[in-house]
Structures are given as C-alpha cells and as structure tokens.
Coordinates of C-alpha atoms (C1' of nucleotides) in Angstrom, one line a residue:
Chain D
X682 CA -158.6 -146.4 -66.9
X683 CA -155.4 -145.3 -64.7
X684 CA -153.8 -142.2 -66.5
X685 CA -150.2 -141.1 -66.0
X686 CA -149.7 -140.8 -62.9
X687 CA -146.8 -138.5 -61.6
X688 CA -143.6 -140.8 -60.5
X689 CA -143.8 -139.4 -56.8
X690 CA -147.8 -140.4 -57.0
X691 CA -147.2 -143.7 -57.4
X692 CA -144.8 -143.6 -54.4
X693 CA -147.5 -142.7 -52.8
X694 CA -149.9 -145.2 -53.8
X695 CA -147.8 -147.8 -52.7
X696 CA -147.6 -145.7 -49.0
X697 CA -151.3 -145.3 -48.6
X698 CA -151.9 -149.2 -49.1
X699 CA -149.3 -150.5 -47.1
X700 CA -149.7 -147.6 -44.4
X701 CA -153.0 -149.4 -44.0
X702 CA -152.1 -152.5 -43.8
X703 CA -149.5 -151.7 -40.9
X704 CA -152.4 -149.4 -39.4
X705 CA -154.5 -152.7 -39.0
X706 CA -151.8 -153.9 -36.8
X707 CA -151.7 -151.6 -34.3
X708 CA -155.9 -151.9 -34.2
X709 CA -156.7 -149.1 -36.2
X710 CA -159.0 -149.4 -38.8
X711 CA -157.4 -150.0 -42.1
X712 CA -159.2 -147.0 -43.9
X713 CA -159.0 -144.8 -41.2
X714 CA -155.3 -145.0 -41.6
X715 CA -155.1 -144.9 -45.2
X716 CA -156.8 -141.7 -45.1
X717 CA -154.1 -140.6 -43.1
X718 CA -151.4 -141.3 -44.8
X719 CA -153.3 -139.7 -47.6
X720 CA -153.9 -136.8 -46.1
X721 CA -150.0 -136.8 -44.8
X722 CA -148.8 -136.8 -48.2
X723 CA -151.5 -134.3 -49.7
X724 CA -150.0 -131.2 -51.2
X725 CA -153.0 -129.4 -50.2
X726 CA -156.1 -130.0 -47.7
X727 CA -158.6 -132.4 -49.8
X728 CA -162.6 -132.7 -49.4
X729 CA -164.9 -136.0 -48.6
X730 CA -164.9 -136.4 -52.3
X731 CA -161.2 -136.4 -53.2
X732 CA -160.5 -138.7 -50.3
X733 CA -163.4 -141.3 -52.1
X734 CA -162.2 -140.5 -55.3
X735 CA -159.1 -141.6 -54.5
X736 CA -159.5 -144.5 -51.8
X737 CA -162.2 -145.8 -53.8
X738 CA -164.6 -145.8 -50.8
X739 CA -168.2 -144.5 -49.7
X740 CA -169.5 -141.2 -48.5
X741 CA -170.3 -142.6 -45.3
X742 CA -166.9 -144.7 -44.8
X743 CA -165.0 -141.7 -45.9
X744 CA -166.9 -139.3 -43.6
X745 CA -167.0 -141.2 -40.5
X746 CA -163.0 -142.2 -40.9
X747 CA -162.2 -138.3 -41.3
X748 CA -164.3 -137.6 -38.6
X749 CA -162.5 -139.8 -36.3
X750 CA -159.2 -138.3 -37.5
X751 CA -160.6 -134.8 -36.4
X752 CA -161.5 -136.4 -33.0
X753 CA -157.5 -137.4 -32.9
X754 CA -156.4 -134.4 -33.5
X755 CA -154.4 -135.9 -36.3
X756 CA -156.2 -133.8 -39.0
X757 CA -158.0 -130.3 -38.9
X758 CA -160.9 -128.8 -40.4
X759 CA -160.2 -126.3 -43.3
X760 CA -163.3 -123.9 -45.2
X761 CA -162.9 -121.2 -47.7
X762 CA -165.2 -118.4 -47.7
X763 CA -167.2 -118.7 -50.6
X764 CA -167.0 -122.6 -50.7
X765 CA -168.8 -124.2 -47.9
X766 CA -167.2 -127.6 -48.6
X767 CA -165.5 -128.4 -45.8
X768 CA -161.2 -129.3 -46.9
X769 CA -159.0 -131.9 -44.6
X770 CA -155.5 -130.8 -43.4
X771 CA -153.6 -133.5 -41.6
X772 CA -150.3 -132.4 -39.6
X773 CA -147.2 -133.0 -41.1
X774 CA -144.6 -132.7 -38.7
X775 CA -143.4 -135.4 -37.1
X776 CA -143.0 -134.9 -33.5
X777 CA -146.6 -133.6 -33.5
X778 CA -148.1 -136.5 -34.8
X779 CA -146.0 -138.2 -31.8
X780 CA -147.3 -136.4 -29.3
X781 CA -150.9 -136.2 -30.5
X782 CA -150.8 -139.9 -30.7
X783 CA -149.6 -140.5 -27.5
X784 CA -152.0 -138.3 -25.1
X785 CA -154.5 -139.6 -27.1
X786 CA -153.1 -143.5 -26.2
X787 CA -152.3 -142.4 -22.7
X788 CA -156.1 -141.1 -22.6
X789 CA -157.7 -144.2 -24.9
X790 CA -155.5 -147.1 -23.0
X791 CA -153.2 -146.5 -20.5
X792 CA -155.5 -144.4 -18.1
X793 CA -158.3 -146.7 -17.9
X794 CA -155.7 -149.8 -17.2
X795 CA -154.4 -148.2 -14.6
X796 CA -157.8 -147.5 -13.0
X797 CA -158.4 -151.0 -13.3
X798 CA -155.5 -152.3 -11.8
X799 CA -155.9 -149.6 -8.7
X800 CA -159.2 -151.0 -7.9
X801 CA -158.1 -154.5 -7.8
X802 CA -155.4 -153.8 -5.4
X803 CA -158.3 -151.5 -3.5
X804 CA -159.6 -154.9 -3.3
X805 CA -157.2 -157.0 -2.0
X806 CA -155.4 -154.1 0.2
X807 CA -156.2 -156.4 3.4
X808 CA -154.6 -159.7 2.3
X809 CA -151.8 -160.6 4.6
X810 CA -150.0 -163.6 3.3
X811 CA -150.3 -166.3 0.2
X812 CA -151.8 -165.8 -3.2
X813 CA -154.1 -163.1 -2.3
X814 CA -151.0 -160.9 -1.1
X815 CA -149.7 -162.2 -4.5
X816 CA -152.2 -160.9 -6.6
X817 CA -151.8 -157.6 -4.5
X818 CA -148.4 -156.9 -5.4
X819 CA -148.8 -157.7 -8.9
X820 CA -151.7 -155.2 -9.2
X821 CA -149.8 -152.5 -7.3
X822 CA -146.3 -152.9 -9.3
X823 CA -148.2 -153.0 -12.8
X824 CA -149.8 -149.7 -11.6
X825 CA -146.4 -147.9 -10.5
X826 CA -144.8 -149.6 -13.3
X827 CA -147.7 -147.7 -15.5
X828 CA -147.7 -144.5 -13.7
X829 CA -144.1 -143.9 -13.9
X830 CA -144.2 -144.2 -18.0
X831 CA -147.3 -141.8 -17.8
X832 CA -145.4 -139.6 -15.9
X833 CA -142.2 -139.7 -18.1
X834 CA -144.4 -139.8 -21.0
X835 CA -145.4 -136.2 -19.8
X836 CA -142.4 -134.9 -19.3
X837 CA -141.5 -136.1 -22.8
X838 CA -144.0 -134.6 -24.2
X839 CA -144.1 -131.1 -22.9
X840 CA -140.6 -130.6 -24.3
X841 CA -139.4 -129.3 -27.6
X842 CA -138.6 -131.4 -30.0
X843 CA -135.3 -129.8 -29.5
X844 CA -135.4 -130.5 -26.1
X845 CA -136.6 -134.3 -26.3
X846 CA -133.7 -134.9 -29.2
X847 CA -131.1 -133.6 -26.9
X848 CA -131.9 -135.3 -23.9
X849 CA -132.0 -138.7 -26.0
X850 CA -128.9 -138.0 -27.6
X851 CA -127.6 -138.0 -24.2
X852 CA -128.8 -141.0 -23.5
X853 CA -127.4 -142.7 -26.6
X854 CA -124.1 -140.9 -26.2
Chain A
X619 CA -173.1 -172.7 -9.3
X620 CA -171.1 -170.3 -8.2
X621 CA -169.1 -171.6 -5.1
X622 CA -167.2 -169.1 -2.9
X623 CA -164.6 -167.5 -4.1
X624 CA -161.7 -166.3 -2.2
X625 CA -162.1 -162.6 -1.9
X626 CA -158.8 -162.0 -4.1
X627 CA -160.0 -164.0 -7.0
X628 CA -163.2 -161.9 -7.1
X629 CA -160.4 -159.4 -8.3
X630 CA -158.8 -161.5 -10.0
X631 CA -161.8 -162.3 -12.1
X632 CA -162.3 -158.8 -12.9
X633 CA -158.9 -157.9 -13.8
X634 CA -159.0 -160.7 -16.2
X635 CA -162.7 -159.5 -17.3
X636 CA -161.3 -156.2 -18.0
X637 CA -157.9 -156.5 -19.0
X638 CA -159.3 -158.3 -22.1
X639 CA -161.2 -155.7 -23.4
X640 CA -158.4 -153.0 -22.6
X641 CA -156.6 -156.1 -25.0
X642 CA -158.8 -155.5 -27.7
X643 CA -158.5 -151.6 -27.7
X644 CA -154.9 -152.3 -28.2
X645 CA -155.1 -154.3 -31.0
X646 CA -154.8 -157.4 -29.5
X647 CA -157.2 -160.2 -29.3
X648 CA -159.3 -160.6 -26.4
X649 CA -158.8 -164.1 -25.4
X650 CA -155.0 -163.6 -25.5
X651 CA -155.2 -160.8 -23.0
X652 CA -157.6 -162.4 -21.0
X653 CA -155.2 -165.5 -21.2
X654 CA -152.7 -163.1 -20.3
X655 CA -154.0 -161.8 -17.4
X656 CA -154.6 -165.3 -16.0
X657 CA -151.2 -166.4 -16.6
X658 CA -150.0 -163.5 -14.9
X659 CA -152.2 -164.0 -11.7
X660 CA -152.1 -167.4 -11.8
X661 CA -149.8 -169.2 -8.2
X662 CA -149.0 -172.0 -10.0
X663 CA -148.6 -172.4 -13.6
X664 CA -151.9 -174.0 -15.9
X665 CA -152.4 -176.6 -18.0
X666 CA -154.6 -175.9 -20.9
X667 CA -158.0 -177.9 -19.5
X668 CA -157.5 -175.3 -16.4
X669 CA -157.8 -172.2 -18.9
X670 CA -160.3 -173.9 -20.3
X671 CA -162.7 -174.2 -17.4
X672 CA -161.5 -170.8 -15.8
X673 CA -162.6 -168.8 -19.4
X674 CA -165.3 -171.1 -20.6
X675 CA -163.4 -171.5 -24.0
X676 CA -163.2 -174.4 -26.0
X677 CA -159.8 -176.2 -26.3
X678 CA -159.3 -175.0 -30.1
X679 CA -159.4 -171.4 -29.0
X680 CA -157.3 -171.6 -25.4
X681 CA -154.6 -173.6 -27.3
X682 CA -154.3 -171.6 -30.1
X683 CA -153.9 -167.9 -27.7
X684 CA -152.0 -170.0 -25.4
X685 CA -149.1 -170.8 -28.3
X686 CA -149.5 -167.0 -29.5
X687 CA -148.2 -166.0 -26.0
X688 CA -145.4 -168.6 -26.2
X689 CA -144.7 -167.1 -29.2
X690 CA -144.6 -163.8 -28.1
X691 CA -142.1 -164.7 -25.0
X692 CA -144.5 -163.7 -22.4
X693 CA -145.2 -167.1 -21.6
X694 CA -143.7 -170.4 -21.4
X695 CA -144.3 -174.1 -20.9
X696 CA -143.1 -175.8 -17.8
X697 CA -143.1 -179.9 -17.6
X698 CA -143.2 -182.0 -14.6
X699 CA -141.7 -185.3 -14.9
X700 CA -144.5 -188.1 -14.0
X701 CA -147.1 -185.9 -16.3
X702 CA -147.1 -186.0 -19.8
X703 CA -149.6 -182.1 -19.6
X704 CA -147.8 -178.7 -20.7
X705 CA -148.3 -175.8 -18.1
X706 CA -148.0 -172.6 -18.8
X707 CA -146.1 -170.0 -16.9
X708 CA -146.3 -166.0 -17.1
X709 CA -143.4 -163.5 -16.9
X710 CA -144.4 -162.0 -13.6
X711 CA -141.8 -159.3 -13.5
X712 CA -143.1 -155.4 -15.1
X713 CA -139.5 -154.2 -16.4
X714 CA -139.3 -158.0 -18.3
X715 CA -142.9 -158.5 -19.7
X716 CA -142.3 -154.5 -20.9
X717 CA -139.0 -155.3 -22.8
X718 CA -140.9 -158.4 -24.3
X719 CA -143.4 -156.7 -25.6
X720 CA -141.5 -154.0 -26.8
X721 CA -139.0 -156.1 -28.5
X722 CA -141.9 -157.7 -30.2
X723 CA -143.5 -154.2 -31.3
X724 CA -140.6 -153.1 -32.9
X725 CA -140.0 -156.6 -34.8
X726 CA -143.6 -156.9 -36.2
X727 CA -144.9 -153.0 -36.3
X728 CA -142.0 -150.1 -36.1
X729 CA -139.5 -152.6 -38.0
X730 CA -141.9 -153.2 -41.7
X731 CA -142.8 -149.2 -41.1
X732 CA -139.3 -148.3 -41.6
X733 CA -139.1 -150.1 -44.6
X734 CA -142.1 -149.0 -46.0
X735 CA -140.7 -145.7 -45.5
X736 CA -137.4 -146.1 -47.1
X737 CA -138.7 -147.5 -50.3
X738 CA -141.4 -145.2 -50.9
X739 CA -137.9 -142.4 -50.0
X740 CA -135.7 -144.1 -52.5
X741 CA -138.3 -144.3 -55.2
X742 CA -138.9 -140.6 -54.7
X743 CA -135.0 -139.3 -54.2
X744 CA -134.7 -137.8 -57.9
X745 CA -137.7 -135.7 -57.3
X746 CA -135.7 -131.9 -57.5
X747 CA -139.2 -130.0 -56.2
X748 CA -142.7 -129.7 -55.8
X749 CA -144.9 -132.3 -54.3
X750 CA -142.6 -134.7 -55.4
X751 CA -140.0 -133.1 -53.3
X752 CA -142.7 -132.4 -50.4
X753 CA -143.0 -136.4 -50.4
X754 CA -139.7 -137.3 -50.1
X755 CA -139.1 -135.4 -47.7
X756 CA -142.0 -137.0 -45.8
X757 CA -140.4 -139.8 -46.2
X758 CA -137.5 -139.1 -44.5
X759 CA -138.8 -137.6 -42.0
X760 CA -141.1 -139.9 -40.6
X761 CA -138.1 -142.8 -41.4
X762 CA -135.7 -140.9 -39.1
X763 CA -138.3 -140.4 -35.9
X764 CA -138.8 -143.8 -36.5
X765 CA -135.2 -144.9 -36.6
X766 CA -134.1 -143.0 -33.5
X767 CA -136.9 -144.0 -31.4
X768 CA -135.5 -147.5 -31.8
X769 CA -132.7 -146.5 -31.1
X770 CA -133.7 -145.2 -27.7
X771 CA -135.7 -148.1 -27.3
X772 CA -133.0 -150.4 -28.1
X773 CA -131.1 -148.5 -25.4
X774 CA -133.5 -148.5 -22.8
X775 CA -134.3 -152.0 -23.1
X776 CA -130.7 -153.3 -23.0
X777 CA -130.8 -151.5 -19.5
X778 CA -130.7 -153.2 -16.0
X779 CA -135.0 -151.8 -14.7
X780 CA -132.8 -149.9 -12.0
X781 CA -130.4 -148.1 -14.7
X782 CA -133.7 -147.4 -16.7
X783 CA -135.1 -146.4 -13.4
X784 CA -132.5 -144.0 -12.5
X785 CA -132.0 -142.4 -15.9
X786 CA -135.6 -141.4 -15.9
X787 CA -135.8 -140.4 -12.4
X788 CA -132.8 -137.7 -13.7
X789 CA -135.6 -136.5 -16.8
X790 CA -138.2 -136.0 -14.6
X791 CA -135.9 -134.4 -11.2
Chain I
dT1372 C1' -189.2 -119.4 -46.9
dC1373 C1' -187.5 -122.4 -50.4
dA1374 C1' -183.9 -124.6 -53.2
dC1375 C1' -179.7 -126.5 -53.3
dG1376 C1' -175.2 -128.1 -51.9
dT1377 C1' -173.2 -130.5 -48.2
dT1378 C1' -172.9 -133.2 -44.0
dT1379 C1' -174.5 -136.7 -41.0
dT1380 C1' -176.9 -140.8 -39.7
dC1381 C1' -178.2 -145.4 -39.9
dA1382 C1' -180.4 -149.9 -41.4
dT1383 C1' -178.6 -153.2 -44.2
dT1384 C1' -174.9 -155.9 -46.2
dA1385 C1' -170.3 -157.5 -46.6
dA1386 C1' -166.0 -158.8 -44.8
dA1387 C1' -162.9 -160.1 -41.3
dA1388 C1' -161.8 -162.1 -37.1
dA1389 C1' -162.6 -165.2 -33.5
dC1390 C1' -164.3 -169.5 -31.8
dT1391 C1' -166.0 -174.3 -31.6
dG1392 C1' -165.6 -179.1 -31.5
dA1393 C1' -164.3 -183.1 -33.3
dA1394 C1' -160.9 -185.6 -35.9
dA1395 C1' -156.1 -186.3 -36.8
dA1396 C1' -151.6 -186.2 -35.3
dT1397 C1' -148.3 -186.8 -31.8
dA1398 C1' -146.0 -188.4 -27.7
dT1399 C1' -145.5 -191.6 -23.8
dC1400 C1' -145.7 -195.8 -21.3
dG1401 C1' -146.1 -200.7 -20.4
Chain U
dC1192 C1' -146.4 -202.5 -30.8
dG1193 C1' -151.0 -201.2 -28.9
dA1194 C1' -153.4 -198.3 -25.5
dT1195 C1' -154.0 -193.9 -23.7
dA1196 C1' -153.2 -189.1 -22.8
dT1197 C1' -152.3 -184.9 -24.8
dT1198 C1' -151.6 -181.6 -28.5
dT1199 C1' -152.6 -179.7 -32.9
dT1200 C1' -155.3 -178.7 -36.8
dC1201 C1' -159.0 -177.0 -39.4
dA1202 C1' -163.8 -176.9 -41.7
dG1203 C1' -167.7 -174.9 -40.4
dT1204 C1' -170.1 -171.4 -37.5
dT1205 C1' -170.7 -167.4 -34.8
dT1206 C1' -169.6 -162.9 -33.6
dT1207 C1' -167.7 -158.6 -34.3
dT1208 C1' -166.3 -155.0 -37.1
dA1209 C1' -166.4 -152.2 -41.1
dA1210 C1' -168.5 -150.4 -45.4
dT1211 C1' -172.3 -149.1 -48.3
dG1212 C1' -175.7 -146.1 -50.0
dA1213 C1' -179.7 -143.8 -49.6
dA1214 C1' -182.5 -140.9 -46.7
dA1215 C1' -182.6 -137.3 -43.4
dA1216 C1' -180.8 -133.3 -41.4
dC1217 C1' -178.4 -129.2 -41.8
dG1218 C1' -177.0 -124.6 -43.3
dT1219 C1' -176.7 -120.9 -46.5
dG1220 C1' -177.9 -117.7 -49.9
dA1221 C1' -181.4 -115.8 -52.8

DNA sequence: TCACGTTTTCATTAAAAACTGAAAATATCG
DNA sequence: CGATATTTTCAGTTTTTAATGAAAACGTGA
C-alpha cells in the first residue's frame, strides 16, 4: 500500500513515532505529541483529516489532541475564506515553543506546588522546636527554592532570544 | 481509628496527599511521589513495613517505588548493625534533590531527544531545498536549543547552590 | 428554513499502567 | 546446616487513561 515516499518524509516518519514515544515520557499523551511533531514538520497548516490520514487515528482522538495543542498555544487555528475547514499551524521556532511550554508548565505544575507547600508551612508556622519545626523548614525552603526558579524563569522568558543566548554564553564563557 | 495526630503531621499528610497527584501531572507515578514526599518529611529514615502502613500499599508496590527512588539518587538505604531491615533516607537538601533530578532528566529525556534529532538531521543533510530542506533545518534547530540548554544545565549544576545563587541574583538585579 | 459540510461530544471499548498478595529467593544468625 | 527475617519477583487483578466511532450540535450558504 505505502507509495514512494519522499527521502525527507521518511525522516519524518521516523521523527513523529519516536517524538511520541519521548512525549510519553515527559507525561504527555503519546498522540498528542505525535501530532506535534507532525504539525512541526508540516510544510503547510494540515486539517483533522490530514492529521488521521496520516497518524492513522480517529476523528475524535485527532480532534480532541489538536484541540489540546490549541489550548497550549503550541499550534494555532488557520481558515481560508471560501473553505470553512478549519487548517493546523504549529509554531516553528524554537525559542517559542520554549517559552510557550514553560508558562504553560509554570501555570500546569509549578504554581499549584507552591501553593501547596505555602499552606503546609501556614500550618506549621507555630512549631517551635523538633520535627514539626522540621517539617516547617522543609516546606518553606522548597517554596523559596521554587519561587526563585519562577522568578528567574520569568526573567528568562521575557528576553529575546538574543538576549537569553548572550547572557548564557556569559555564563558558559 | 484515627488517633491524634500531631498537628504537623496533619500537614504532613496533606503534602504527601497532594504532592502525589502534582507527581502524576508531571509524569511521574503517584506512589513514587507520594513515597517521595514521605521520605522527604520523614525524622528518621523508614523501613519498608513503615511505608507500608503510612500509605496503605501493599509491600509489592512500596518496594518496587521505593527501588525506583534509589535508582533515581533521591534516596538511599541506610543499615543499622543489630537489624537485618533496609531504611530508607531522602535527600533533604533543595539545591541537591534539584541537580538529581535534573541529572536524571537529561540522561533519560533531553539526552535520547538529541539523538532522535541528529539522525532524522543526518538522514536529511543532502536535501538542497524545499520541504526537504525546511526539515533539516528543523532538525537542527531544535538539536542545537537542545544541546545548549545542557550545556547551561551542565553548568549550573556543577555549581556550588551559593555560586548558582549569586549568578542568578545578577540576571534578575 | 433546509441541506450539507464540519466540528464536537460522549458512551463504549481497548490499551496501558499501577497495584496486590503470595510465593520464591536471598541473607543472617545460632 | 536449618530456622527465621527480609527482600524480590511476578501472575493475576484493578484502576486509570486513551481511543473509537457514531450521533448530536453547529454554522453557513442557498
């Protein structure tokens, strides 16, 4: 059934699938970064039924996994007048994708851990001595530790990539 | 059945509660993080039976999570002559358990990435334009963000926390 | 408004991941 | 070497997560 494809295609085959598989290790779903990757490498913005054409999967699966894409920010909506399909346009650069990933991390997982660990120390503000002043501490240095990554995290990410590649270089220097 | 708990393990249980669902979000399995979060709390190190009863997990399942954070370095097994039972010990110190973990990231996530990356380049490196081209460079691209993060991270984790400290204090002054 | 192309939802099914408990293996001591 | 304490494994089960596909909802143009 499989028809010539282009050398650079099958390059890309090989990236989907294993973009996937790496995907499932960072707990995202296997699909929903195989479309990505798809989308990364797409020449042009695709529709629902070029991504299950070519991923081999449902409407619904396809649809729900671009969907969530969208609600990263990893992947806009494209229409054409005339055609009310709607077409899927990841972003391609780089330090982008970097920077939508992580304010949507710091939002998803970092915020919400930090919450957490300021109420337990609200908690245990009062304990003077022994394991409950223990348990304080910890709670109160995984919150600065936490805070201070959001904050440089920030500052990261409100630079130019020109900025941020500088700065690093300095670093490395 | 519930006896009185010291006010600070009322916390503690909800740290542990919670932190193992903020586990799962990042891709990590729940018991581990809950395990985890124990550890980490924990005055004195645990034998496995303690886990056990603390969770309400069967042996199988502590053992297993407990060897997984051995494995990842963020825990370790402390023996006391006179008792043939393994406890288990947490890193307690932010700066450490964040080096760990990022050490272990790069190994098992950013690490087979990079590889994915370069194959799917070298396969692609004849292509002289088009898609084929667009690909490549893709490629590349995403190879080299890739490769100079770790290289930052290598950086920053071969620092003393108070060099790491300092140098970010400088980004964000 | 109706017909039609498209998107969205969702009950059901399938697949994957996690957990249990008990048996087997291992280690330690007299 | 037994006897005993502890760790490890793993077949079977449960729980969770993901995927399917068909029906419903939506939106647009005639």
């Amino acid at each position: 059934m499989s028809k010539e494809l282009p050398p650079w295609e099958k390059a890309r085959e090989e990236f989907v699938a294993q973009w996937g598989s790496l995907g499932t290790q960072w707990g995202i779903n296997r699909t929903m970064a195989q479309i990505h990757a798809l989308l990364m490498t797409a020449p042009e913005p695709m529709c629902t039924d070029e991504v299950m054409e070519k991923l081999q999967i449902s409407r619904g699966n396809a649809h729900t996994n671009l969907k969530e894409l969208v609600a990263w920010n990893l992947v806009r909506i494209i229409t054409h007048k005339g055609d009310r399909k709607e077409y899927f346009e990841a972003e391609k650069d780089v330090w982008k994708i970097f920077i939508t990933i992580s304010k949507e991390r710091k939002r998803r997982e970092i915020e919400p851990a930090i919450r957490l660990l300021r109420d337990c120390a609200a908690q245990t503000k009062d304990e003077a001595a022994g394991p409950g002043r223990d348990f304080h501490q910890q709670m109160k240095d995984l919150d600065e530790f936490l805070s201070f990554g959001v904050k440089v995290g920030d500052t990261v990410i409100s630079m130019k990539h020109a900025s941020a590649l500088q700065w690093a270089m300095r670093l490395l220097g």
